[in-house]
mmCIF file with all atom_site columns, C-alpha atoms in Angstrom:
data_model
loop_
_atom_site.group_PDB
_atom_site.id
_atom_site.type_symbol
_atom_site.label_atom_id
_atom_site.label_alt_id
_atom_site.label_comp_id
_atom_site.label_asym_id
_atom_site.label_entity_id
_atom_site.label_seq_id
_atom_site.pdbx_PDB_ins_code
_atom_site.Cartn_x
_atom_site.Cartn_y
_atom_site.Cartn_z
_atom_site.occupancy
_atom_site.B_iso_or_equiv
_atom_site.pdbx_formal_charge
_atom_site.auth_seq_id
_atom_site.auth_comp_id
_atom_site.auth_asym_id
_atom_site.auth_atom_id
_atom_site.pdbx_PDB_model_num
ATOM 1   C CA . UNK A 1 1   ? 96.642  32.183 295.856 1.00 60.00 ? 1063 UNK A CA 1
ATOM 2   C CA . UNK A 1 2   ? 93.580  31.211 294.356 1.00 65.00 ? 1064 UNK A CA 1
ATOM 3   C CA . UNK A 1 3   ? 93.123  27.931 292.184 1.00 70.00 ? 1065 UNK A CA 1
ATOM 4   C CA . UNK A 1 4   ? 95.988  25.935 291.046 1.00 76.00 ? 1066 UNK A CA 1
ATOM 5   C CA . UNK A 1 5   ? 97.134  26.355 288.220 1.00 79.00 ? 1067 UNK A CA 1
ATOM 6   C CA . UNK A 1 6   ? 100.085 25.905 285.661 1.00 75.00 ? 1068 UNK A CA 1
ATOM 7   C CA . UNK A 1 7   ? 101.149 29.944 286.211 1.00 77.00 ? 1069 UNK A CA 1
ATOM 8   C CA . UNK A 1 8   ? 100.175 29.706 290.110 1.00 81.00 ? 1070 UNK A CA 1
ATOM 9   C CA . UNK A 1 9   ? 102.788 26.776 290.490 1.00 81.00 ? 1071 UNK A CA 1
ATOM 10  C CA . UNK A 1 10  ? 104.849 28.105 288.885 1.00 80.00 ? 1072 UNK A CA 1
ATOM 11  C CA . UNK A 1 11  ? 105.029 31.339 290.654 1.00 83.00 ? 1073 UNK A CA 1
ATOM 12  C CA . UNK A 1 12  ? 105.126 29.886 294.111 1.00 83.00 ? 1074 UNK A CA 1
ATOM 13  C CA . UNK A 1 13  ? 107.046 27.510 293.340 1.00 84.00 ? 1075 UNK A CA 1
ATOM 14  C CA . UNK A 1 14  ? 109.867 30.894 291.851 1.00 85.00 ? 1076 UNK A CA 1
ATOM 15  C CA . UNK A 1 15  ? 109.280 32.354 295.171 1.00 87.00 ? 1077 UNK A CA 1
ATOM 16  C CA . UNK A 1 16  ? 110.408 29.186 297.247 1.00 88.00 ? 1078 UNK A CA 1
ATOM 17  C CA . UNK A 1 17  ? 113.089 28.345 294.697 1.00 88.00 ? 1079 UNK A CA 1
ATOM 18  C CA . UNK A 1 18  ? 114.485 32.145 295.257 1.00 88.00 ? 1080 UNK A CA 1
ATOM 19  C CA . UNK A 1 19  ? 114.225 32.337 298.714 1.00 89.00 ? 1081 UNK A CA 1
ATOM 20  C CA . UNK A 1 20  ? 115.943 29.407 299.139 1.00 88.00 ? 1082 UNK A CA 1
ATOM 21  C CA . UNK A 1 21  ? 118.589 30.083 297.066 1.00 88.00 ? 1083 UNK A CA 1
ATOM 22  C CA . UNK A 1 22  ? 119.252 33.314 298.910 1.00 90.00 ? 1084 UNK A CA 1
ATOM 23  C CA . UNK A 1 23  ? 119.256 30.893 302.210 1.00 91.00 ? 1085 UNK A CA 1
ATOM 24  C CA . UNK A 1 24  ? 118.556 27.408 302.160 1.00 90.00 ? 1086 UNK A CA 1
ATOM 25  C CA . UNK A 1 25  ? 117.087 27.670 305.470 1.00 92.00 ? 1087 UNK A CA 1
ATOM 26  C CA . UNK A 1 26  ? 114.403 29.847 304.816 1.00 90.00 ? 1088 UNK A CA 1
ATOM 27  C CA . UNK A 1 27  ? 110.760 28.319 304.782 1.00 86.00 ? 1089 UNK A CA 1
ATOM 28  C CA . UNK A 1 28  ? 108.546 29.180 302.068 1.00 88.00 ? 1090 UNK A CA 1
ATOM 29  C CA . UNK A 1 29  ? 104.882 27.464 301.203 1.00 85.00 ? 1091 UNK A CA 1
ATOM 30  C CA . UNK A 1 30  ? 102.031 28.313 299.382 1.00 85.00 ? 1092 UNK A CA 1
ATOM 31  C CA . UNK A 1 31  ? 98.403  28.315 300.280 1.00 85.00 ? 1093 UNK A CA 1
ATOM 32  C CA . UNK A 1 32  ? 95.604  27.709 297.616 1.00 83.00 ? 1094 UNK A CA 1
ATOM 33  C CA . UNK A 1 33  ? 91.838  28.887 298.768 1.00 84.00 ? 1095 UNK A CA 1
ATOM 34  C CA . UNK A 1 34  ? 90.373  27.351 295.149 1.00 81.00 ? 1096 UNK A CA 1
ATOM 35  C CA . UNK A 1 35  ? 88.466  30.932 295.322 1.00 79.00 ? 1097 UNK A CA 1
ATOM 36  C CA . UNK A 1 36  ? 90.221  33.324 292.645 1.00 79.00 ? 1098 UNK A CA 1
ATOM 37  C CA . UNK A 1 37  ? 87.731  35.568 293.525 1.00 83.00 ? 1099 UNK A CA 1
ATOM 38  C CA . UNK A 1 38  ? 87.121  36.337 296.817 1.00 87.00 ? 1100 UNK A CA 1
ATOM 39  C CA . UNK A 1 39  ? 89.143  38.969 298.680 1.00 89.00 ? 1101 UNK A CA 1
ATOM 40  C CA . UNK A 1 40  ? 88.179  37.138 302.207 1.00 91.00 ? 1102 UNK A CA 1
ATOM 41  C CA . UNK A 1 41  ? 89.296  34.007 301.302 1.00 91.00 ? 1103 UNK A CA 1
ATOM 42  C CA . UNK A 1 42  ? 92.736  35.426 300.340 1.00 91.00 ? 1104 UNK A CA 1
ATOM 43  C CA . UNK A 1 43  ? 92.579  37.186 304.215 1.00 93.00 ? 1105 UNK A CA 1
ATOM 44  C CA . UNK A 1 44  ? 91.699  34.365 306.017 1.00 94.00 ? 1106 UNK A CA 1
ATOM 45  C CA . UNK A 1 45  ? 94.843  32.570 304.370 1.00 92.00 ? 1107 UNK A CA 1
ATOM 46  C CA . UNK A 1 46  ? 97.163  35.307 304.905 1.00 94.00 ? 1108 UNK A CA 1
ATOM 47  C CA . UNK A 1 47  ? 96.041  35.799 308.532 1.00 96.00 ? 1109 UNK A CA 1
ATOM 48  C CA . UNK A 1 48  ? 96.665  31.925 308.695 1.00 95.00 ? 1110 UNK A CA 1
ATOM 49  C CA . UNK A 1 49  ? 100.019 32.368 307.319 1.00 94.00 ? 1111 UNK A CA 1
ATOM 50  C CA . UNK A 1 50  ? 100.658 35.339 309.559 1.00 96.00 ? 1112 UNK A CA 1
ATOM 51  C CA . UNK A 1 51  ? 99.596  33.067 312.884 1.00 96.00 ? 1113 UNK A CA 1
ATOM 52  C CA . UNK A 1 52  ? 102.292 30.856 311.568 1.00 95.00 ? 1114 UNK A CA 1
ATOM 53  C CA . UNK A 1 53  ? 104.381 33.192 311.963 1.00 94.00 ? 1115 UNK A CA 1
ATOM 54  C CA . UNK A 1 54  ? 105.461 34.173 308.613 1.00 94.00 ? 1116 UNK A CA 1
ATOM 55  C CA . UNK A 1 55  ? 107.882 37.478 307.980 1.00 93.00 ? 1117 UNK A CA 1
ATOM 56  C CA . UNK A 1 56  ? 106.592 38.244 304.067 1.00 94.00 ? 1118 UNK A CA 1
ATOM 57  C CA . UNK A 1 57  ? 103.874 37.206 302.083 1.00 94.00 ? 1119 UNK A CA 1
ATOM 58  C CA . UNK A 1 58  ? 103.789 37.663 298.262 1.00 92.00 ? 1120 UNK A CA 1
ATOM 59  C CA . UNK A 1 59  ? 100.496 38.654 297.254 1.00 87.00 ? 1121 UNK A CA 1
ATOM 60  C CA . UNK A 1 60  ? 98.680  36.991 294.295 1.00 78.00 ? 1122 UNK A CA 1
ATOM 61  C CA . UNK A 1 61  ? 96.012  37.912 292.375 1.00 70.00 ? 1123 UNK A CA 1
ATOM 62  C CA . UNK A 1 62  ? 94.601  41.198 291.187 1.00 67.00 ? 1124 UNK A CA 1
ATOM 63  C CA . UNK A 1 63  ? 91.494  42.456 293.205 1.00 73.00 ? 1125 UNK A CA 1
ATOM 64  C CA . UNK A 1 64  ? 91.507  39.594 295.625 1.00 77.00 ? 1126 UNK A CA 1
ATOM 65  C CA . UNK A 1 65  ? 95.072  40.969 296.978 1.00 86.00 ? 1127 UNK A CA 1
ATOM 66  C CA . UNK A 1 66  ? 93.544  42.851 298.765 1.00 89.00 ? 1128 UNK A CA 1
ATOM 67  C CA . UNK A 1 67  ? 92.214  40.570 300.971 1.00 92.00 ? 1129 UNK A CA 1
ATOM 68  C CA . UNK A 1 68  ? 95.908  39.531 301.859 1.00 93.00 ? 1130 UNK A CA 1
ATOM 69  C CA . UNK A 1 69  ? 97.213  42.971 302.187 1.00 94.00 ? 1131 UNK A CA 1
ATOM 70  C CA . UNK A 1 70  ? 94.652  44.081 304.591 1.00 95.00 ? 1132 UNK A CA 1
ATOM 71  C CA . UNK A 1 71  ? 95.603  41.444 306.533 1.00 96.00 ? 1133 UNK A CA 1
ATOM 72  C CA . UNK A 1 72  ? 99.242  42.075 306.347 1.00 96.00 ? 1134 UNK A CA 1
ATOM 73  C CA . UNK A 1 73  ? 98.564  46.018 307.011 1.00 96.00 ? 1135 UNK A CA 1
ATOM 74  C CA . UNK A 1 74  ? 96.185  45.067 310.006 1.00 97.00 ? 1136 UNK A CA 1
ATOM 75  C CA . UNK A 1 75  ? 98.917  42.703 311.434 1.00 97.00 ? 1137 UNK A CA 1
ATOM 76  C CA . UNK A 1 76  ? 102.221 44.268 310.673 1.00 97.00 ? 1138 UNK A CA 1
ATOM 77  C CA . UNK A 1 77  ? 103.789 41.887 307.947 1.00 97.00 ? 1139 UNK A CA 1
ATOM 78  C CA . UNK A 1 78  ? 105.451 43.270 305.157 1.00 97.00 ? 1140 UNK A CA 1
ATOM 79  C CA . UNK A 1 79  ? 104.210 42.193 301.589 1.00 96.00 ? 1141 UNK A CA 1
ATOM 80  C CA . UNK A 1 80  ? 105.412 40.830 298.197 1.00 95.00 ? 1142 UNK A CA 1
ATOM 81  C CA . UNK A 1 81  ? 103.227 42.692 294.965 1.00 93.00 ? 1143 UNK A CA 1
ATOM 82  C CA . UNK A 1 82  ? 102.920 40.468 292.291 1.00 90.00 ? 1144 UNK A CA 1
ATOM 83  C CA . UNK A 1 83  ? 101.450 41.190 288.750 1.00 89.00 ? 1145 UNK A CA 1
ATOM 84  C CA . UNK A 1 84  ? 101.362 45.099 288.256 1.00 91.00 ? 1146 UNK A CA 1
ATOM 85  C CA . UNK A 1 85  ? 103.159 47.362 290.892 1.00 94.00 ? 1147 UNK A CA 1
ATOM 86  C CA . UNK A 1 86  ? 100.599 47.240 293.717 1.00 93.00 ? 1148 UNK A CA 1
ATOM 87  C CA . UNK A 1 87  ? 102.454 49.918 295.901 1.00 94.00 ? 1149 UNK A CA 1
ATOM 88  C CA . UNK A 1 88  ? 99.662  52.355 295.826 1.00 94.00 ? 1150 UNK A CA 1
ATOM 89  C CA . UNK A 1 89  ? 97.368  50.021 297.434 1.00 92.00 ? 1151 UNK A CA 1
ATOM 90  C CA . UNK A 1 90  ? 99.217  49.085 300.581 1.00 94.00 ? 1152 UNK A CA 1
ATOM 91  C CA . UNK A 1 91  ? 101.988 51.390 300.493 1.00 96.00 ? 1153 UNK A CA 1
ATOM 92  C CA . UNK A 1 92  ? 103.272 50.777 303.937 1.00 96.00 ? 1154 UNK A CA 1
ATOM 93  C CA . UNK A 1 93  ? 103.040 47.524 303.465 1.00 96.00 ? 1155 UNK A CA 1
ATOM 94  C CA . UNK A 1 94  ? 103.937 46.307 299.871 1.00 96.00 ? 1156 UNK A CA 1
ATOM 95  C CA . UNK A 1 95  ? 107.930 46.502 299.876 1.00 97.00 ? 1157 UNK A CA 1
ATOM 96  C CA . UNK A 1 96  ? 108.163 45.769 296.175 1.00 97.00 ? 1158 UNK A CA 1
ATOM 97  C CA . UNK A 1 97  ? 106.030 44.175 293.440 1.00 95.00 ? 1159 UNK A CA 1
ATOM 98  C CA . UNK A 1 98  ? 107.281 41.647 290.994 1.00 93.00 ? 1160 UNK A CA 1
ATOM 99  C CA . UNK A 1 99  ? 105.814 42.326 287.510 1.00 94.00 ? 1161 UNK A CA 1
ATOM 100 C CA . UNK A 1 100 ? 104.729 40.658 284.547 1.00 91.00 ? 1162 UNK A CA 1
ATOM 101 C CA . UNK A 1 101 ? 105.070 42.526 281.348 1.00 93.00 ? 1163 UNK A CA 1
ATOM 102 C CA . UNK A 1 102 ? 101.961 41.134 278.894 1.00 91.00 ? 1164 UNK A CA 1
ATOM 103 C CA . UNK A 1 103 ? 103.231 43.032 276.382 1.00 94.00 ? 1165 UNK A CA 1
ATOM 104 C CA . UNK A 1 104 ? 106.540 40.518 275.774 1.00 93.00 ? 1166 UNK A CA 1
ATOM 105 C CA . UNK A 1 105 ? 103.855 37.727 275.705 1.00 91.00 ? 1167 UNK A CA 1
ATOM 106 C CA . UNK A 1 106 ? 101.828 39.484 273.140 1.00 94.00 ? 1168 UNK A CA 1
ATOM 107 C CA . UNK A 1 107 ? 104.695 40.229 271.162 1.00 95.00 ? 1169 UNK A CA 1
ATOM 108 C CA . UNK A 1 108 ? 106.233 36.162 271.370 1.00 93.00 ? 1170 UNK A CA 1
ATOM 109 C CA . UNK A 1 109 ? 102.889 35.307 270.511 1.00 94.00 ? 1171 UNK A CA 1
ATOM 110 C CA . UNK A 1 110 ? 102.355 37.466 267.503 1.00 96.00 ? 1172 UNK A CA 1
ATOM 111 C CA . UNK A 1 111 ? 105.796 36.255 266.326 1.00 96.00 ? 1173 UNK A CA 1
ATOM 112 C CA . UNK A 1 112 ? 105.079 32.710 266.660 1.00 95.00 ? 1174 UNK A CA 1
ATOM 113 C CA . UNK A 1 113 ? 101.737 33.010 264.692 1.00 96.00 ? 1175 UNK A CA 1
ATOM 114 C CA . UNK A 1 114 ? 103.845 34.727 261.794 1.00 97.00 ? 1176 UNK A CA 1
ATOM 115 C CA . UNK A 1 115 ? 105.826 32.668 261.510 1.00 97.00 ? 1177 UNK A CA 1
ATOM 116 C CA . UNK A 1 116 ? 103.764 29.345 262.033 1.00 97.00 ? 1178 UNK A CA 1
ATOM 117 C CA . UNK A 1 117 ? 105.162 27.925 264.881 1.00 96.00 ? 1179 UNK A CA 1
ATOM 118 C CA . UNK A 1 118 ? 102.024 29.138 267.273 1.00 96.00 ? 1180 UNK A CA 1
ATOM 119 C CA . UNK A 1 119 ? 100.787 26.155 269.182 1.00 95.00 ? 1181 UNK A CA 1
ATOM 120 C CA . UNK A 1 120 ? 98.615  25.591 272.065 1.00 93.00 ? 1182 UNK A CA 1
ATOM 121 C CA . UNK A 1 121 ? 100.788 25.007 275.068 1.00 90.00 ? 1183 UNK A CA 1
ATOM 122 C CA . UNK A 1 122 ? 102.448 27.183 278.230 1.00 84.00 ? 1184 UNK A CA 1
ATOM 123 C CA . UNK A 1 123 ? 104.843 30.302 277.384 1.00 86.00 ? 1185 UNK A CA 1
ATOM 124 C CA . UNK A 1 124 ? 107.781 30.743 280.378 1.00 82.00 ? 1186 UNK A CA 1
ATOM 125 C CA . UNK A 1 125 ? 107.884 34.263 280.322 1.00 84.00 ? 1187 UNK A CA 1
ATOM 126 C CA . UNK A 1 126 ? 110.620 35.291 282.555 1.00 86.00 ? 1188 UNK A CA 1
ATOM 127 C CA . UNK A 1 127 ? 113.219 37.491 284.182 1.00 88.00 ? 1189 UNK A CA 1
ATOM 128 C CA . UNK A 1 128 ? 115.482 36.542 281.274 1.00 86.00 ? 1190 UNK A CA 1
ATOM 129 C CA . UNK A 1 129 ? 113.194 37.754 278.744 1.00 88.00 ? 1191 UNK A CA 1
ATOM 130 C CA . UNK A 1 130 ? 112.310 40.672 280.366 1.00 90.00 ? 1192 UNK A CA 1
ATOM 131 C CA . UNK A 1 131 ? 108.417 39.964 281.347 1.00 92.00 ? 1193 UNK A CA 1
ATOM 132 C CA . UNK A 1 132 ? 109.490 39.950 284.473 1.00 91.00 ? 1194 UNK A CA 1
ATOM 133 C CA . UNK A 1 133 ? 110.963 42.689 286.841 1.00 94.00 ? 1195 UNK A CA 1
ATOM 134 C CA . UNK A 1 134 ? 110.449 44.351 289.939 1.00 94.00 ? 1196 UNK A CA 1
ATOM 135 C CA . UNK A 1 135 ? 108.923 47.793 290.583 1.00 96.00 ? 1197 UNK A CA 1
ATOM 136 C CA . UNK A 1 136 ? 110.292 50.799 292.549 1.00 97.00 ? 1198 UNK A CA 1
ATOM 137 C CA . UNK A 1 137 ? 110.943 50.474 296.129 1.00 97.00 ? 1199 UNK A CA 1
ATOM 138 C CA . UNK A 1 138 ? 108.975 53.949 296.335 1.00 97.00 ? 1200 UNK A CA 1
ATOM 139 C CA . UNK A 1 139 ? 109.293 54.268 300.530 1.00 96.00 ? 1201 UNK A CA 1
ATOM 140 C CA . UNK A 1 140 ? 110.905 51.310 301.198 1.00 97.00 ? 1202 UNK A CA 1
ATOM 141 C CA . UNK A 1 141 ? 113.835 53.025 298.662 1.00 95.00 ? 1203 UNK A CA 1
ATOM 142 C CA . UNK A 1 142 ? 115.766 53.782 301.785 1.00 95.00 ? 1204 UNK A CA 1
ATOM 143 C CA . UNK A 1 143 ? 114.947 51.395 304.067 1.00 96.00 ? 1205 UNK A CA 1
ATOM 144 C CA . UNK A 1 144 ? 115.836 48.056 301.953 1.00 96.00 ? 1206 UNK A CA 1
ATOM 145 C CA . UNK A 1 145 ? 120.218 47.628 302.450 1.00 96.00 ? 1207 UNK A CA 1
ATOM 146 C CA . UNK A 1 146 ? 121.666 48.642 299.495 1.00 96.00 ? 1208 UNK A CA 1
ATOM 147 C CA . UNK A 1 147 ? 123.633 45.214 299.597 1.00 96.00 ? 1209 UNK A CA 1
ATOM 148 C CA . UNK A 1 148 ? 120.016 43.474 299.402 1.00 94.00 ? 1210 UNK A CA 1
ATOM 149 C CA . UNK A 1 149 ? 119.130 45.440 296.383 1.00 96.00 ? 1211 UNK A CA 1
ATOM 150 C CA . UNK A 1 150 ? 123.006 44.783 294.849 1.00 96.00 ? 1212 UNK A CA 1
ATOM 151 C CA . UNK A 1 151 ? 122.668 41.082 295.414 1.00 94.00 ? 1213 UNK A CA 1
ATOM 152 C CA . UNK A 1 152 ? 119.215 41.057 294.327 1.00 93.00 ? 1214 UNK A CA 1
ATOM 153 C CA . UNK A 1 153 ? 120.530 42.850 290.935 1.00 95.00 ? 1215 UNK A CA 1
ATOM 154 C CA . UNK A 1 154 ? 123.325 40.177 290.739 1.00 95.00 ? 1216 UNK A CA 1
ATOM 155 C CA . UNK A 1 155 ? 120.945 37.624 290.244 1.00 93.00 ? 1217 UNK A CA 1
ATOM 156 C CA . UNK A 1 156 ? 118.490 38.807 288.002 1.00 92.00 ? 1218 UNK A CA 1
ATOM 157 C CA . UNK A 1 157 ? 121.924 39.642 285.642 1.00 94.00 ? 1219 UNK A CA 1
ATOM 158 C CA . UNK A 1 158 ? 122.615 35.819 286.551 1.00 92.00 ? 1220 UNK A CA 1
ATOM 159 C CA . UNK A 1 159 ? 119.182 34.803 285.272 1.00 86.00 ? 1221 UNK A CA 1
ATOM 160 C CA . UNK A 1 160 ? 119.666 36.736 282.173 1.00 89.00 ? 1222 UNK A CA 1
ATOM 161 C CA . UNK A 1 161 ? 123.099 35.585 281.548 1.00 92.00 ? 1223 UNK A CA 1
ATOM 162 C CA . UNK A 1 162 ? 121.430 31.985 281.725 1.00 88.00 ? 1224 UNK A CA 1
ATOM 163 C CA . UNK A 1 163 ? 123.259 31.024 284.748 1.00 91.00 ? 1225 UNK A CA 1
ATOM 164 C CA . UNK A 1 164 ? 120.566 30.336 287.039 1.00 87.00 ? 1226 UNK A CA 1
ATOM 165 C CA . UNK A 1 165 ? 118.076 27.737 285.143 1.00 82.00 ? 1227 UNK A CA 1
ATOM 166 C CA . UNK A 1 166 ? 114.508 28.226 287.390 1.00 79.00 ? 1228 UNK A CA 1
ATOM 167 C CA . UNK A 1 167 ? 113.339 24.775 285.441 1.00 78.00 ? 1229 UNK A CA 1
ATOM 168 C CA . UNK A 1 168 ? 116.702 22.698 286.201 1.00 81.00 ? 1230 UNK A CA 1
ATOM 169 C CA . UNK A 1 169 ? 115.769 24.306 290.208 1.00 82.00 ? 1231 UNK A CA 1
ATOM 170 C CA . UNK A 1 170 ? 111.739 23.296 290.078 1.00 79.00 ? 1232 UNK A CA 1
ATOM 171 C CA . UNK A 1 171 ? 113.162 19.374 289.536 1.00 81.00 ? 1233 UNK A CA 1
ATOM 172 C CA . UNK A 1 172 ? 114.504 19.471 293.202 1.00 79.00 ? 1234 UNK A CA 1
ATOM 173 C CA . UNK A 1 173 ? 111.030 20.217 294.538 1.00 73.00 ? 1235 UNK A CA 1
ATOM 174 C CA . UNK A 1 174 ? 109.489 17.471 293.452 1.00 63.00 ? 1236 UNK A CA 1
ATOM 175 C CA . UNK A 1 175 ? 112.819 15.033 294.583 1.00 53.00 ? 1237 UNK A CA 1
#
């Protein structure tokens, strides 16, 4: 990723928090370049990553993703989208895309103001609330297990169903 920030943290520290609890012995960091702008940055990193020996890599950013999937495409790592569906520009590469739905922001937002309670501070937009969901598999349809994409349905149902609480889980990372 690019600079920290509030949304940055909190979206690495989602994808350590769900890799983990799919298996607690999975590793999972995140690398900052302070550059949310520059595409080689963001390859440098992932090649950094990939010398580490790293299986996935969720992208971040817009534009400056590419940087990190033309790394991943040069060295044979499979990728994470994040943002929009990013398929069509790696789509060898990009397995699936986690995206974030503005338009449930927008609308919280414009409710909020209505009805006076708008004030200046973070909004979690989530799985739970529908901002958040993952693209098509489009080619990796039939090459992801079907019990991967069943267990990864399970959870997102657990998330909405308010059994999995991503803010009780971000406490243990700091412990």
């Amino acid at each position: 990723s690019g600079q920290e920030s509030l949304p940055t943290t909190k979206t690495g520290n989602g994808f350590k928090l769900g890799a983990a609890y799919v298996n607690p012995d999975i590793s999972a960091q995140m690398v900052l370049t302070g550059d949310n702008a520059d595409p080689v940055k963001m390859n440098e990193a992932a090649n950094s990553l990939i010398d580490e020996g790293v299986d996935v890599i969720l992208t971040s950013g817009n534009a400056v993703a590419q940087g990190t999937l033309d790394a991943c495409e040069d060295r044979g790592i499979l990728a994470i989208g994040q943002n929009v569906d990013q398929n069509s520009l790696s789509p060898d590469t990009i397995v699936v895309s986690v995206v974030k739905d503005h338009q449930v922001l927008m609308k919280e937002l414009a409710e909020r103001y209505k009805n006076g309670s708008l004030k200046a501070e973070y909004v979690d937009m989530n799985v739970a609330k529908g901002a958040v969901y993952y693209s098509p598999w489009h080619g990796f349809e039939g090459k992801v297990p079907q019990d991967v994409k069943d267990k990864l349905n399970s959870i997102i149902e657990d998330f909405k169903a308010g059994k999995i609480n991503i803010t009780e889980m971000e406490k243990t990372l700091s412990s």
